[in-house]
PDB file of C-alpha atoms in Angstrom:
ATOM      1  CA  UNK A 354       8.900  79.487 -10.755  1.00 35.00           C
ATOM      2  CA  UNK A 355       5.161  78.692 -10.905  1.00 36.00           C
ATOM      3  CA  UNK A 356       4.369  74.625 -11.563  1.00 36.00           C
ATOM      4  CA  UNK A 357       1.098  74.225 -13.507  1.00 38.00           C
ATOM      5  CA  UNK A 358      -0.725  71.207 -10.490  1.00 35.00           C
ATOM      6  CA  UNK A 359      -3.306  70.451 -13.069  1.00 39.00           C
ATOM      7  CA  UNK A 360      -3.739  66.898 -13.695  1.00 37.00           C
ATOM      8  CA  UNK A 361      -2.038  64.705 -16.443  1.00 37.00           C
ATOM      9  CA  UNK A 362      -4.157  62.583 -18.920  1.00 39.00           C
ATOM     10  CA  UNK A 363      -5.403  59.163 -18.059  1.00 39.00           C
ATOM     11  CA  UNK A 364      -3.232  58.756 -21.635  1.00 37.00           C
ATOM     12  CA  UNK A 365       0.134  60.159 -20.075  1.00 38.00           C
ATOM     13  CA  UNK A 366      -0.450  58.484 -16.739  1.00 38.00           C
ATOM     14  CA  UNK A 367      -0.725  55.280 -18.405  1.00 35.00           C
ATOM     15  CA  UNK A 368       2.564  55.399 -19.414  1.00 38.00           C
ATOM     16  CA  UNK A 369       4.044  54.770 -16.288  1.00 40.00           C
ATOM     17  CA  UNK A 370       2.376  51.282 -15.853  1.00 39.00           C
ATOM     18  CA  UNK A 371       4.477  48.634 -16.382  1.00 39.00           C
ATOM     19  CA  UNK A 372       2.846  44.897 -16.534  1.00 37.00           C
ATOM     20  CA  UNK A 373       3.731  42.737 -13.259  1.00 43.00           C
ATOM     21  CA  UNK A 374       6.011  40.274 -14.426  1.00 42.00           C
ATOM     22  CA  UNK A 375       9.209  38.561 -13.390  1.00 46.00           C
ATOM     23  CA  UNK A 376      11.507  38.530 -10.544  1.00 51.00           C
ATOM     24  CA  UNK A 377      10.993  41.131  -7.429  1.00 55.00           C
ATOM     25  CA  UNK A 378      13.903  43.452  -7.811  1.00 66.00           C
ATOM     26  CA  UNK A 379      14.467  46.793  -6.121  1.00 72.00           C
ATOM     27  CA  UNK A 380      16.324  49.603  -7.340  1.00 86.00           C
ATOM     28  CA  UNK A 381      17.628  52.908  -5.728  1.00 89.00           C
ATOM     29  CA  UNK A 382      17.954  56.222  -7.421  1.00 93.00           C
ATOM     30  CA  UNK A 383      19.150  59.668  -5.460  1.00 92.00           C
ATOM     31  CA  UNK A 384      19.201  63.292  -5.420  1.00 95.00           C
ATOM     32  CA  UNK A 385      20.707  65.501  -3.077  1.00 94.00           C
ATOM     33  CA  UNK A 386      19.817  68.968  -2.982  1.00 96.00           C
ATOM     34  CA  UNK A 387      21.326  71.760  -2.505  1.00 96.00           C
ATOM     35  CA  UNK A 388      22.281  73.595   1.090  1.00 96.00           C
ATOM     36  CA  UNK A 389      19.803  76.454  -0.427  1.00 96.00           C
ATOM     37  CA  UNK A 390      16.962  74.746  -1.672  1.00 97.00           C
ATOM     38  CA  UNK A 391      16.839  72.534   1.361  1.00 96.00           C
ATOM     39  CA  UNK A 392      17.076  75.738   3.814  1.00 96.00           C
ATOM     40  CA  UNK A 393      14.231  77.374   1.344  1.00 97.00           C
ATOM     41  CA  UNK A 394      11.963  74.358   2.092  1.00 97.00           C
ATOM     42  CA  UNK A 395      12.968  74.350   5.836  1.00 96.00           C
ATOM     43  CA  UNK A 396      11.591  78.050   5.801  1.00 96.00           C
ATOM     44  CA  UNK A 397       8.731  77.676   3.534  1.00 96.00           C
ATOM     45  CA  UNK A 398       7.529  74.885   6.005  1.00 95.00           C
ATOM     46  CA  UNK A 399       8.314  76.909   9.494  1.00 94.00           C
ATOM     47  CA  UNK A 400       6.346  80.480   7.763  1.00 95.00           C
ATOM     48  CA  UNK A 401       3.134  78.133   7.449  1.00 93.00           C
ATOM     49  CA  UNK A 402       3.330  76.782  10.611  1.00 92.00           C
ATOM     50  CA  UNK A 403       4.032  73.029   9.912  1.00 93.00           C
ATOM     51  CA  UNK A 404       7.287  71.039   9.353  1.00 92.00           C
ATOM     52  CA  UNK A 405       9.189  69.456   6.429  1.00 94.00           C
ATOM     53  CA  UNK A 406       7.952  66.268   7.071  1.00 92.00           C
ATOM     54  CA  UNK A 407       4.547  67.524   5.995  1.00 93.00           C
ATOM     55  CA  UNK A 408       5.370  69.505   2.770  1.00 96.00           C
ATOM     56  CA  UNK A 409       7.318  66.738   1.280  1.00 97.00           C
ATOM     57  CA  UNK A 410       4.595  64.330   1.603  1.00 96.00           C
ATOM     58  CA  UNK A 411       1.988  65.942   1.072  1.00 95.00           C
ATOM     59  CA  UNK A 412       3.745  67.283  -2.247  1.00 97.00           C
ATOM     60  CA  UNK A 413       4.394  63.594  -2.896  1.00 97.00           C
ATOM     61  CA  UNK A 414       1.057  62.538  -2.503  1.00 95.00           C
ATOM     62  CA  UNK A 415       0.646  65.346  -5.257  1.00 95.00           C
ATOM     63  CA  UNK A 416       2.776  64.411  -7.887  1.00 96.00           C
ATOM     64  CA  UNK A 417       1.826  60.692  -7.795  1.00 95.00           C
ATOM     65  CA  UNK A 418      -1.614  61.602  -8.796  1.00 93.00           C
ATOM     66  CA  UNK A 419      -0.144  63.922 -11.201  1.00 91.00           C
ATOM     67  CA  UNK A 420       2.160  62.110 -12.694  1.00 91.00           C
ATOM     68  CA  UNK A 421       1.505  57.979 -12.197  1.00 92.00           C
ATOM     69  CA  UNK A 422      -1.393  55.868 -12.149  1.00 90.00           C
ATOM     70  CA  UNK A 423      -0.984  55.405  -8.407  1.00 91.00           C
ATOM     71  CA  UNK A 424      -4.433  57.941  -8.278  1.00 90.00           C
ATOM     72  CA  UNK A 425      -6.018  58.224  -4.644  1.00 86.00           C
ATOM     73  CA  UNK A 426      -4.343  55.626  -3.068  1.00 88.00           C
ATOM     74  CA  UNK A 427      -3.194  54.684   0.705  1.00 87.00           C
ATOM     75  CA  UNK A 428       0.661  55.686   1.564  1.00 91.00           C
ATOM     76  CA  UNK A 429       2.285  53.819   3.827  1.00 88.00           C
ATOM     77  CA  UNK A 430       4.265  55.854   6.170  1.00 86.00           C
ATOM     78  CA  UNK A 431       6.557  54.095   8.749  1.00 83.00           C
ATOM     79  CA  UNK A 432       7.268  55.814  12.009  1.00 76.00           C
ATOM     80  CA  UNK A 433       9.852  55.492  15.201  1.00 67.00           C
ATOM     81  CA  UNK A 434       7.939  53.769  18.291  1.00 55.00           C
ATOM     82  CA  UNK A 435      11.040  54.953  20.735  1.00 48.00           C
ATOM     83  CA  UNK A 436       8.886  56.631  22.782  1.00 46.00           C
ATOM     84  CA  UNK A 437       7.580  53.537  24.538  1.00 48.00           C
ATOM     85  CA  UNK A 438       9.570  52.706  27.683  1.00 46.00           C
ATOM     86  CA  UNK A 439      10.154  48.992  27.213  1.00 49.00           C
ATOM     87  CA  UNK A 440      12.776  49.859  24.422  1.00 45.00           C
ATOM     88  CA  UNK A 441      15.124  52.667  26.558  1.00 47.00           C
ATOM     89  CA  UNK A 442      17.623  50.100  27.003  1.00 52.00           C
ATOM     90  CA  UNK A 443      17.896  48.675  23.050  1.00 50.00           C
ATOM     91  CA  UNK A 444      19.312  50.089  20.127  1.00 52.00           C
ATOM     92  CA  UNK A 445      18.149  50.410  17.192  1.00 53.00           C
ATOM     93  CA  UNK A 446      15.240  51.497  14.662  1.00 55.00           C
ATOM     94  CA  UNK A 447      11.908  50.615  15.876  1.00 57.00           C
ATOM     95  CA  UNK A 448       9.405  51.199  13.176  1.00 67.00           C
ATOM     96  CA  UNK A 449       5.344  51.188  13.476  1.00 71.00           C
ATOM     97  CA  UNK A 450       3.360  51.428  10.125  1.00 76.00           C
ATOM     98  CA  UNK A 451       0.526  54.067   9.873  1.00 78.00           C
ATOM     99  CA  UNK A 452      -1.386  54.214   6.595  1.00 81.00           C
ATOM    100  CA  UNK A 453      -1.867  58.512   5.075  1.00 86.00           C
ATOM    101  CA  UNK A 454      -5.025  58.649   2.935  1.00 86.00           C
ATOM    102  CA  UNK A 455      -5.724  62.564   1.233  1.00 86.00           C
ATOM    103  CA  UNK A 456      -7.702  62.699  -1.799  1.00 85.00           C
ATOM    104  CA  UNK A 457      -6.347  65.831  -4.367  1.00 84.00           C
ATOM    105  CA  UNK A 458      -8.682  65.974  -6.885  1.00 76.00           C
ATOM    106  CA  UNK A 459      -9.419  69.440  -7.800  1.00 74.00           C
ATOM    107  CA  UNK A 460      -6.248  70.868  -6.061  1.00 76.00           C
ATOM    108  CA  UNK A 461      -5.995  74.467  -6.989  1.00 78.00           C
ATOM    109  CA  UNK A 462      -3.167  75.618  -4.821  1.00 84.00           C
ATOM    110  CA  UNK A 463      -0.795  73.579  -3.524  1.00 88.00           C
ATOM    111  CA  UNK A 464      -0.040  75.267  -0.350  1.00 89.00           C
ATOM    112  CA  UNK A 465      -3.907  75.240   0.474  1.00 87.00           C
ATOM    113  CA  UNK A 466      -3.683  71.347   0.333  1.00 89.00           C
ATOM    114  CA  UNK A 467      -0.588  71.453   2.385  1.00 92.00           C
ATOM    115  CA  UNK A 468      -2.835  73.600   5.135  1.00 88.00           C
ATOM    116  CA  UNK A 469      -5.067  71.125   4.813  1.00 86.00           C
ATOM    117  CA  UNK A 470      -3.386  68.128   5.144  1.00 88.00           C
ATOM    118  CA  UNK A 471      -1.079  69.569   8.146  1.00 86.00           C
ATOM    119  CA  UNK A 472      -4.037  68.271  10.417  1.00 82.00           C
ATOM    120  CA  UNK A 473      -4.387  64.982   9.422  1.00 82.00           C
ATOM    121  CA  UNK A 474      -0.751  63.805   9.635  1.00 85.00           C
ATOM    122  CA  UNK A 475      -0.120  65.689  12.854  1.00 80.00           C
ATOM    123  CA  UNK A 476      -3.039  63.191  14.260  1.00 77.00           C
ATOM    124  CA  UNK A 477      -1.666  60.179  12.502  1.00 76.00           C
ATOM    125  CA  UNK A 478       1.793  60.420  13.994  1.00 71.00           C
ATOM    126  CA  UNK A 479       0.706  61.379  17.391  1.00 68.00           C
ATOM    127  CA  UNK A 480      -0.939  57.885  17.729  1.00 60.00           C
ATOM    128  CA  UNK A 481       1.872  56.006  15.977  1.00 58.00           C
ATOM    129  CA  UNK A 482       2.001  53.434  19.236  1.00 56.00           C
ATOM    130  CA  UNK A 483      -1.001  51.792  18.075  1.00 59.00           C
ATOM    131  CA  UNK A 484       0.032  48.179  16.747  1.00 60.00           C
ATOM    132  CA  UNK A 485      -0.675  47.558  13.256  1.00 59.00           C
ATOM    133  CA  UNK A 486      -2.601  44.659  13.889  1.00 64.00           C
ATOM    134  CA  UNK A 487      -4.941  46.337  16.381  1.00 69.00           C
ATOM    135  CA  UNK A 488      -5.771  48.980  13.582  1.00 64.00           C
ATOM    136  CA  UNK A 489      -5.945  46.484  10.835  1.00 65.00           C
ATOM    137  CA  UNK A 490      -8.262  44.521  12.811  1.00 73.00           C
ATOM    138  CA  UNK A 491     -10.677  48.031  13.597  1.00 72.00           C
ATOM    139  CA  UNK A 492     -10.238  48.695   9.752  1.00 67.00           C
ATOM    140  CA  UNK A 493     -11.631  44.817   9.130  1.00 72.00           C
ATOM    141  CA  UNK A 494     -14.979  45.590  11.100  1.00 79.00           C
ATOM    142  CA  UNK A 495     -15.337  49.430  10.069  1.00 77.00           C
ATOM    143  CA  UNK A 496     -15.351  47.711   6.434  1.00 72.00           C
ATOM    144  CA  UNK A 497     -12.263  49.860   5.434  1.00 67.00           C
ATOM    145  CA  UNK A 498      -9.667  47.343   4.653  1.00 60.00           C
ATOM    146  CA  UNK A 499      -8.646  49.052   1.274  1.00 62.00           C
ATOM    147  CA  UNK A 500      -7.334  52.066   3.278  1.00 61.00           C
ATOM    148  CA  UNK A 501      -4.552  50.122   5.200  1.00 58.00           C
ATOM    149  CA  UNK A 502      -3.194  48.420   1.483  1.00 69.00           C
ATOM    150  CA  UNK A 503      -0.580  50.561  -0.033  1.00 83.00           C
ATOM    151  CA  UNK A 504       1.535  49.873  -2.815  1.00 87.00           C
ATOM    152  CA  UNK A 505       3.613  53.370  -1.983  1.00 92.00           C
ATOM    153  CA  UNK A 506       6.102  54.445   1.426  1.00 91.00           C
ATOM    154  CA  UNK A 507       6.926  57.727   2.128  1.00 92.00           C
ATOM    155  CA  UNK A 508       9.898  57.271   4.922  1.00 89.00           C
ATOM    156  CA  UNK A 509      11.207  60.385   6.418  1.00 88.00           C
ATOM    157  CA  UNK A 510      14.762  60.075   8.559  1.00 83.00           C
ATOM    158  CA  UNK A 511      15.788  62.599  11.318  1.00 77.00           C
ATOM    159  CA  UNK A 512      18.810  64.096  10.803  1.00 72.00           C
ATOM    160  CA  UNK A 513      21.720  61.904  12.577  1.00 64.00           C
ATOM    161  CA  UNK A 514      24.707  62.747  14.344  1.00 65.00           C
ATOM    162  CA  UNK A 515      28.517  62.173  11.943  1.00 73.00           C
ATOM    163  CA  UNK A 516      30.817  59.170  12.161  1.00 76.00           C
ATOM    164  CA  UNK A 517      31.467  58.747  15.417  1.00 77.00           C
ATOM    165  CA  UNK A 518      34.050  56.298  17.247  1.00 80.00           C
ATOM    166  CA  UNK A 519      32.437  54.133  20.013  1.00 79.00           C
ATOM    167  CA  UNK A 520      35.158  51.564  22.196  1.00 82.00           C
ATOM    168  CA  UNK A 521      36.868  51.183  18.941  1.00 84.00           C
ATOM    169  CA  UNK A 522      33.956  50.811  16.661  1.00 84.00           C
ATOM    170  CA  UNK A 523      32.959  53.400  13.664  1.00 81.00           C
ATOM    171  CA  UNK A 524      29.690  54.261  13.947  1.00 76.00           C
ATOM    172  CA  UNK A 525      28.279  55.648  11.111  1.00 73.00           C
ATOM    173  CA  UNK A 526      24.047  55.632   9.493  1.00 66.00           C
ATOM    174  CA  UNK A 527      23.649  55.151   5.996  1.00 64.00           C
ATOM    175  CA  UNK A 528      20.724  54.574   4.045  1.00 57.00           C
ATOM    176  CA  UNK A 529      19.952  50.749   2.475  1.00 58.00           C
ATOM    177  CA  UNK A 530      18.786  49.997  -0.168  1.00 53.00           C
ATOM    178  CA  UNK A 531      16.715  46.554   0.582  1.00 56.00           C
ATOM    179  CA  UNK A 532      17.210  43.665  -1.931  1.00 56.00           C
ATOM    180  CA  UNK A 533      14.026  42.544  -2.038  1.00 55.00           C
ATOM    181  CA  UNK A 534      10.595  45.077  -2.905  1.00 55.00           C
ATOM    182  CA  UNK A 535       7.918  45.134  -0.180  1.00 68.00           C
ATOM    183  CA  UNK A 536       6.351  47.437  -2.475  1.00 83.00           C
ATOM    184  CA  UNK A 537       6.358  49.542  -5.705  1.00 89.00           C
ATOM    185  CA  UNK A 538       7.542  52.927  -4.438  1.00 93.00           C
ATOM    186  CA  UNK A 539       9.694  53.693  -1.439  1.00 92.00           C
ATOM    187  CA  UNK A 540      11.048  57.353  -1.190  1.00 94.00           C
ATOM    188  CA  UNK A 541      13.095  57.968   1.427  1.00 91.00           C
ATOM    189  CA  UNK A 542      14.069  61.539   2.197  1.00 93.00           C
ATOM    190  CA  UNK A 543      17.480  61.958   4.678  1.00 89.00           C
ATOM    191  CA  UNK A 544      17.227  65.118   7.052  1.00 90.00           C
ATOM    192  CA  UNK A 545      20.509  67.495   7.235  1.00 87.00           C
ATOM    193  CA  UNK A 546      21.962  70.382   5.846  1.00 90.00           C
ATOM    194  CA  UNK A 547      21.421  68.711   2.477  1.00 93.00           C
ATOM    195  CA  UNK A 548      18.236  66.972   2.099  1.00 95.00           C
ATOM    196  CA  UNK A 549      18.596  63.622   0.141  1.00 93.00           C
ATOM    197  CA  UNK A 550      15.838  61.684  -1.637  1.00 95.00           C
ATOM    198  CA  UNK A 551      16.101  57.969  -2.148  1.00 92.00           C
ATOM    199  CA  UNK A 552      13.879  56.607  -4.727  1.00 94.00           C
ATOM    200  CA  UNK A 553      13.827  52.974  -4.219  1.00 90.00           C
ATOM    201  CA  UNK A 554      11.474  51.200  -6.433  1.00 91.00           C
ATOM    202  CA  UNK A 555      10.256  47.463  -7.878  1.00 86.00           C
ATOM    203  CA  UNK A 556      11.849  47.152 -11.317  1.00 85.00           C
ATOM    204  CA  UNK A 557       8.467  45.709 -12.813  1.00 83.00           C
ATOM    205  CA  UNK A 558       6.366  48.779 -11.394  1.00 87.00           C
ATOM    206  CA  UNK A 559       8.903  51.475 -12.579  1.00 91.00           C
ATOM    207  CA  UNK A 560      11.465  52.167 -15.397  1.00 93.00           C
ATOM    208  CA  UNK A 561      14.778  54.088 -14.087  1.00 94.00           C
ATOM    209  CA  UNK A 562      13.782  56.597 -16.938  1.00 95.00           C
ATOM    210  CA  UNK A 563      10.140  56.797 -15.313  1.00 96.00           C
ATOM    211  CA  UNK A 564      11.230  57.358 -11.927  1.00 96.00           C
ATOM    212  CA  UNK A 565      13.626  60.230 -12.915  1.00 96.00           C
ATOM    213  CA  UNK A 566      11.022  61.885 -14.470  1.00 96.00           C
ATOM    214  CA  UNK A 567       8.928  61.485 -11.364  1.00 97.00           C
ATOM    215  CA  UNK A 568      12.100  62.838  -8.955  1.00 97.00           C
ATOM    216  CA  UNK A 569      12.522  65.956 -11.577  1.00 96.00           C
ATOM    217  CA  UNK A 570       8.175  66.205 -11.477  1.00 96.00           C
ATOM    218  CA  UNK A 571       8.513  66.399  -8.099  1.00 97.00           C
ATOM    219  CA  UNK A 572      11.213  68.506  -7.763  1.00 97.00           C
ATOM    220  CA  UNK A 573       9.835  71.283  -9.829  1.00 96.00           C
ATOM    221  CA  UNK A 574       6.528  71.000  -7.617  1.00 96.00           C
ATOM    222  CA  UNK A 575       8.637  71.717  -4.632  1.00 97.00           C
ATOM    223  CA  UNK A 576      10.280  74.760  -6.404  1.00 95.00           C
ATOM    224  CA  UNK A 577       6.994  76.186  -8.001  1.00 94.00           C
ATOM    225  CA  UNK A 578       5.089  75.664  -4.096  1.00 95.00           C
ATOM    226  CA  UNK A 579       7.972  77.694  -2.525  1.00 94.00           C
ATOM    227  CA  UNK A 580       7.169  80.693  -5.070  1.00 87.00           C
ATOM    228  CA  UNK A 581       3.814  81.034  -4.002  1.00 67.00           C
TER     229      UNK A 581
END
């Protein structure tokens, strides 16, 4: 299946704008995929040397200029920070927030932008113990601030271990689905045999019917990349 990555009209993307108005609510919608399609993007990712991680967001970079009005804009992408030493003896999720910036206009292959954008987030998460702050601040002088404001996540979760009994306790990770929005667009995509998507999004910024279409839009990008 080949996915025509031209574009949509400033007229269609308009439709997905919704006025700001009202209450802050977030809502959650999932997909699961299949034990084959997941293994198919697994592969795809390994035969051009780079991972899932990177296929799946630079595809969703993509499809939100294809499909939104959220054109060229800042992702927010939150990362572990478990590598630093003061935190061996704590559990729990540490989480350091890097910013992924990749213009696609004129995109005539997708794969060719996920080549290209393999280098870019490789260097982004390898200095993910940099504070926020500290690169906000840089940002501030450099006269870049816009770059670090993002109205969209893109949160990626290693696959964890089952349900597991610990002195008495079941232990078992689940995604959540936060009450409150700290921004328009959060997916969420759970590593495992099955991949899982969670589309958790501000109720004034998105329509459930809108953010289907933008999970099936995305989904046939994925399928139409792996064919080529």
């Amino acid at each position: 299946m080949v996915v025509d990555i031209e574009p949509l009209s400033d007229k269609k993307r308009r439709q997905f704008v919704v006025p700001q108005s009202g209450v802050s609510v977030t809502t959650s919608y999932a997909v699961e995929l299949s034990q084959p399609f997941s293994r198919a993007i697994k592969e795809f990712a390994h035969a051009h040397n780079t991972t899932t991680y990177v296929v799946l967001l630079t595809l969703f970079n993509l499809v939100l200029n294809q499909q939104t009005h959220y054109h060229n804009i800042t992702i927010g992408l939150p990362v572990s920070n478990r590598a630093l030493c003061q935190h061996d003896g704590q559990i729990g999720c540490f989480v350091n927030m890097v910013t992924y910036y990749e213009q696609v206009e004129h995109v005539e292959r997708a794969v060719s932008l996920i080549e290209a954008s393999s280098k870019a987030i490789y260097s982004l998460l390898e200095n993910q113990s940099l504070s926020y702050l500290d690169l906000v601040n840089e940002m501030r002088r450099e006269g870049s601030f816009e770059k670090l404001r993002f109205p969209v996540m893109f949160n990626y979760l290693s696959a964890m271990p089952n349900a597991a009994e610990v002195h008495g306790c079941d232990m078992n990770v689940q995604h959540i689905v936060e009450q409150s929005a700290r921004c328009d667009l959060t997916l969420t995509v759970d590593d495992g045999e099955q991949l899982s998507l969670n589309f958790d999004y501000e109720s004034t910024a998105f329509t459930k019917q809108q953010i289907m279409s933008l999970a099936e839009q995305y989904l046939a990008l994925i399928s139409g990349t792996l064919s080529l």
